[in-house]
PDB file of C-alpha atoms in Angstrom:
ATOM      1  CA  UNK T   1     -88.017  30.582 -15.241  1.00 85.00           C
ATOM      2  CA  UNK T   2     -87.693  30.710 -11.442  1.00 89.00           C
ATOM      3  CA  UNK T   3     -88.997  34.305 -11.421  1.00 92.00           C
ATOM      4  CA  UNK T   4     -92.100  33.341 -13.457  1.00 93.00           C
ATOM      5  CA  UNK T   5     -92.841  30.416 -11.161  1.00 95.00           C
ATOM      6  CA  UNK T   6     -92.513  32.761  -8.207  1.00 93.00           C
ATOM      7  CA  UNK T   7     -94.924  35.154  -9.881  1.00 90.00           C
ATOM      8  CA  UNK T   8     -97.616  32.376 -10.099  1.00 93.00           C
ATOM      9  CA  UNK T   9     -96.905  31.210  -6.548  1.00 92.00           C
ATOM     10  CA  UNK T  10     -94.911  28.063  -7.426  1.00 94.00           C
ATOM     11  CA  UNK T  11     -91.276  28.929  -6.734  1.00 92.00           C
ATOM     12  CA  UNK T  12     -90.939  25.813  -4.599  1.00 94.00           C
ATOM     13  CA  UNK T  13     -91.883  23.621  -7.565  1.00 93.00           C
ATOM     14  CA  UNK T  14     -88.906  24.625  -9.745  1.00 93.00           C
ATOM     15  CA  UNK T  15     -87.433  21.055  -9.844  1.00 93.00           C
ATOM     16  CA  UNK T  16     -90.862  19.252  -9.887  1.00 94.00           C
ATOM     17  CA  UNK T  17     -91.896  17.020 -12.772  1.00 93.00           C
ATOM     18  CA  UNK T  18     -95.370  17.641 -14.289  1.00 91.00           C
ATOM     19  CA  UNK T  19     -96.792  14.366 -12.981  1.00 93.00           C
ATOM     20  CA  UNK T  20     -95.983  15.582  -9.469  1.00 94.00           C
ATOM     21  CA  UNK T  21     -98.169  18.730  -9.881  1.00 94.00           C
ATOM     22  CA  UNK T  22    -101.819  19.110  -9.394  1.00 91.00           C
ATOM     23  CA  UNK T  23    -104.014  20.239 -12.338  1.00 91.00           C
ATOM     24  CA  UNK T  24    -104.147  23.754 -10.900  1.00 91.00           C
ATOM     25  CA  UNK T  25    -100.371  23.775 -10.494  1.00 93.00           C
ATOM     26  CA  UNK T  26     -99.894  22.588 -14.026  1.00 93.00           C
ATOM     27  CA  UNK T  27    -102.178  25.398 -15.288  1.00 93.00           C
ATOM     28  CA  UNK T  28    -100.145  27.921 -13.258  1.00 92.00           C
ATOM     29  CA  UNK T  29     -96.907  26.582 -14.725  1.00 94.00           C
ATOM     30  CA  UNK T  30     -98.446  27.025 -18.228  1.00 93.00           C
ATOM     31  CA  UNK T  31     -99.203  30.613 -17.344  1.00 94.00           C
ATOM     32  CA  UNK T  32     -95.645  31.085 -16.090  1.00 94.00           C
ATOM     33  CA  UNK T  33     -94.272  29.634 -19.350  1.00 94.00           C
ATOM     34  CA  UNK T  34     -96.441  32.104 -21.308  1.00 95.00           C
ATOM     35  CA  UNK T  35     -95.323  35.009 -19.161  1.00 94.00           C
ATOM     36  CA  UNK T  36     -91.636  34.152 -19.721  1.00 94.00           C
ATOM     37  CA  UNK T  37     -92.064  35.427 -23.295  1.00 94.00           C
ATOM     38  CA  UNK T  38     -93.098  38.885 -21.936  1.00 94.00           C
ATOM     39  CA  UNK T  39     -96.363  38.994 -23.872  1.00 96.00           C
ATOM     40  CA  UNK T  40     -98.434  42.162 -24.181  1.00 95.00           C
ATOM     41  CA  UNK T  41    -101.603  40.030 -24.116  1.00 97.00           C
ATOM     42  CA  UNK T  42    -102.288  36.706 -22.508  1.00 96.00           C
ATOM     43  CA  UNK T  43    -104.905  34.512 -24.269  1.00 96.00           C
ATOM     44  CA  UNK T  44    -106.693  31.959 -21.928  1.00 95.00           C
ATOM     45  CA  UNK T  45    -109.079  29.453 -23.398  1.00 95.00           C
ATOM     46  CA  UNK T  46    -111.145  27.793 -20.662  1.00 94.00           C
ATOM     47  CA  UNK T  47    -108.099  27.492 -18.332  1.00 92.00           C
ATOM     48  CA  UNK T  48    -110.290  26.127 -15.498  1.00 92.00           C
ATOM     49  CA  UNK T  49    -112.597  23.770 -17.423  1.00 90.00           C
ATOM     50  CA  UNK T  50    -110.633  20.529 -16.724  1.00 88.00           C
ATOM     51  CA  UNK T  51    -109.817  21.369 -13.122  1.00 89.00           C
ATOM     52  CA  UNK T  52    -111.432  19.908  -9.996  1.00 88.00           C
ATOM     53  CA  UNK T  53    -113.616  22.588  -8.370  1.00 86.00           C
ATOM     54  CA  UNK T  54    -111.220  23.040  -5.398  1.00 84.00           C
ATOM     55  CA  UNK T  55    -108.356  23.896  -7.829  1.00 87.00           C
ATOM     56  CA  UNK T  56    -110.222  26.508  -9.863  1.00 91.00           C
ATOM     57  CA  UNK T  57    -109.696  29.335  -7.345  1.00 91.00           C
ATOM     58  CA  UNK T  58    -105.875  28.994  -7.261  1.00 90.00           C
ATOM     59  CA  UNK T  59    -105.726  29.504 -11.045  1.00 92.00           C
ATOM     60  CA  UNK T  60    -108.270  32.313 -11.011  1.00 94.00           C
ATOM     61  CA  UNK T  61    -106.331  34.048  -8.244  1.00 93.00           C
ATOM     62  CA  UNK T  62    -103.208  34.141 -10.466  1.00 93.00           C
ATOM     63  CA  UNK T  63    -105.212  35.524 -13.415  1.00 95.00           C
ATOM     64  CA  UNK T  64    -106.805  38.097 -11.151  1.00 95.00           C
ATOM     65  CA  UNK T  65    -103.355  39.176  -9.957  1.00 94.00           C
ATOM     66  CA  UNK T  66    -102.116  39.548 -13.572  1.00 95.00           C
ATOM     67  CA  UNK T  67    -105.118  41.722 -14.375  1.00 95.00           C
ATOM     68  CA  UNK T  68    -104.504  43.926 -11.397  1.00 95.00           C
ATOM     69  CA  UNK T  69    -100.900  44.357 -12.599  1.00 94.00           C
ATOM     70  CA  UNK T  70    -102.164  45.642 -15.901  1.00 94.00           C
ATOM     71  CA  UNK T  71    -101.719  42.567 -18.021  1.00 95.00           C
ATOM     72  CA  UNK T  72    -104.152  42.504 -20.951  1.00 96.00           C
ATOM     73  CA  UNK T  73    -106.137  39.255 -20.873  1.00 96.00           C
ATOM     74  CA  UNK T  74    -108.476  37.795 -23.387  1.00 97.00           C
ATOM     75  CA  UNK T  75    -110.359  34.892 -21.800  1.00 96.00           C
ATOM     76  CA  UNK T  76    -112.808  32.338 -22.953  1.00 95.00           C
ATOM     77  CA  UNK T  77    -114.523  31.219 -19.744  1.00 93.00           C
ATOM     78  CA  UNK T  78    -117.675  29.933 -18.149  1.00 89.00           C
ATOM     79  CA  UNK T  79    -116.599  31.427 -14.803  1.00 91.00           C
ATOM     80  CA  UNK T  80    -119.235  34.144 -14.932  1.00 91.00           C
ATOM     81  CA  UNK T  81    -118.709  35.445 -11.454  1.00 92.00           C
ATOM     82  CA  UNK T  82    -114.985  35.895 -12.194  1.00 94.00           C
ATOM     83  CA  UNK T  83    -115.795  37.533 -15.550  1.00 94.00           C
ATOM     84  CA  UNK T  84    -118.144  39.989 -13.922  1.00 94.00           C
ATOM     85  CA  UNK T  85    -115.763  40.902 -11.108  1.00 94.00           C
ATOM     86  CA  UNK T  86    -112.413  41.033 -12.959  1.00 94.00           C
ATOM     87  CA  UNK T  87    -113.288  41.797 -16.517  1.00 95.00           C
ATOM     88  CA  UNK T  88    -113.658  45.342 -17.904  1.00 95.00           C
ATOM     89  CA  UNK T  89    -115.220  44.255 -21.224  1.00 97.00           C
ATOM     90  CA  UNK T  90    -117.385  41.207 -21.911  1.00 96.00           C
ATOM     91  CA  UNK T  91    -118.303  39.653 -25.190  1.00 97.00           C
ATOM     92  CA  UNK T  92    -121.172  37.223 -24.897  1.00 96.00           C
ATOM     93  CA  UNK T  93    -121.322  34.689 -27.640  1.00 96.00           C
ATOM     94  CA  UNK T  94    -123.896  31.969 -28.269  1.00 95.00           C
ATOM     95  CA  UNK T  95    -123.607  29.328 -31.093  1.00 96.00           C
ATOM     96  CA  UNK T  96    -120.653  31.221 -32.526  1.00 95.00           C
ATOM     97  CA  UNK T  97    -122.440  34.553 -32.829  1.00 97.00           C
ATOM     98  CA  UNK T  98    -121.737  37.699 -30.775  1.00 98.00           C
ATOM     99  CA  UNK T  99    -124.895  38.772 -29.016  1.00 98.00           C
ATOM    100  CA  UNK T 100    -123.692  41.496 -26.523  1.00 98.00           C
ATOM    101  CA  UNK T 101    -120.556  43.512 -25.852  1.00 98.00           C
ATOM    102  CA  UNK T 102    -120.046  45.840 -22.953  1.00 98.00           C
ATOM    103  CA  UNK T 103    -119.256  46.317 -19.279  1.00 97.00           C
ATOM    104  CA  UNK T 104    -119.646  43.000 -17.494  1.00 96.00           C
ATOM    105  CA  UNK T 105    -121.603  44.409 -14.508  1.00 96.00           C
ATOM    106  CA  UNK T 106    -123.964  46.298 -16.779  1.00 96.00           C
ATOM    107  CA  UNK T 107    -124.524  43.268 -19.093  1.00 96.00           C
ATOM    108  CA  UNK T 108    -125.282  41.024 -16.163  1.00 94.00           C
ATOM    109  CA  UNK T 109    -127.529  43.548 -14.514  1.00 95.00           C
ATOM    110  CA  UNK T 110    -129.555  44.333 -17.621  1.00 96.00           C
ATOM    111  CA  UNK T 111    -129.058  41.902 -20.504  1.00 96.00           C
ATOM    112  CA  UNK T 112    -130.470  43.158 -23.849  1.00 97.00           C
ATOM    113  CA  UNK T 113    -130.839  39.912 -25.684  1.00 97.00           C
ATOM    114  CA  UNK T 114    -132.911  36.846 -24.969  1.00 97.00           C
ATOM    115  CA  UNK T 115    -129.794  34.605 -25.332  1.00 96.00           C
ATOM    116  CA  UNK T 116    -127.942  36.359 -22.547  1.00 96.00           C
ATOM    117  CA  UNK T 117    -131.037  36.510 -20.327  1.00 96.00           C
ATOM    118  CA  UNK T 118    -131.446  32.725 -20.753  1.00 95.00           C
ATOM    119  CA  UNK T 119    -127.765  32.085 -20.054  1.00 94.00           C
ATOM    120  CA  UNK T 120    -127.778  34.251 -16.914  1.00 92.00           C
ATOM    121  CA  UNK T 121    -130.853  32.439 -15.754  1.00 91.00           C
ATOM    122  CA  UNK T 122    -129.119  29.098 -16.152  1.00 92.00           C
ATOM    123  CA  UNK T 123    -125.900  29.818 -14.178  1.00 86.00           C
ATOM    124  CA  UNK T 124    -125.011  30.501 -10.618  1.00 73.00           C
ATOM    125  CA  UNK T 125    -123.927  34.086 -10.187  1.00 73.00           C
TER     126      UNK T 125
END
């Protein structure tokens, strides 16, 4: 457990109770718990959605580090800048339907569907 907390930058919080951790730290502990099982794939469903904006980057930095280490990640996210920069495959869904699949940079540069064009136009990239 200590090694996993170290991996997500929280070794000093080994003895801390959850109520003593920030939301971002709690998310990183959750990632450490998942990593303790040595998964081949890490599934992340909106891991930053409930966080204060100033805590989002600390969680995304951990996920980015895992990706750079070769961890396969499947993420549901509205962090489009992060998806474009870190992802190697993007699946754009709207109302439960897949509209586009491909390289994130290519999809953001030249969306093929009206749904993705509208979405890109509505978010800060």
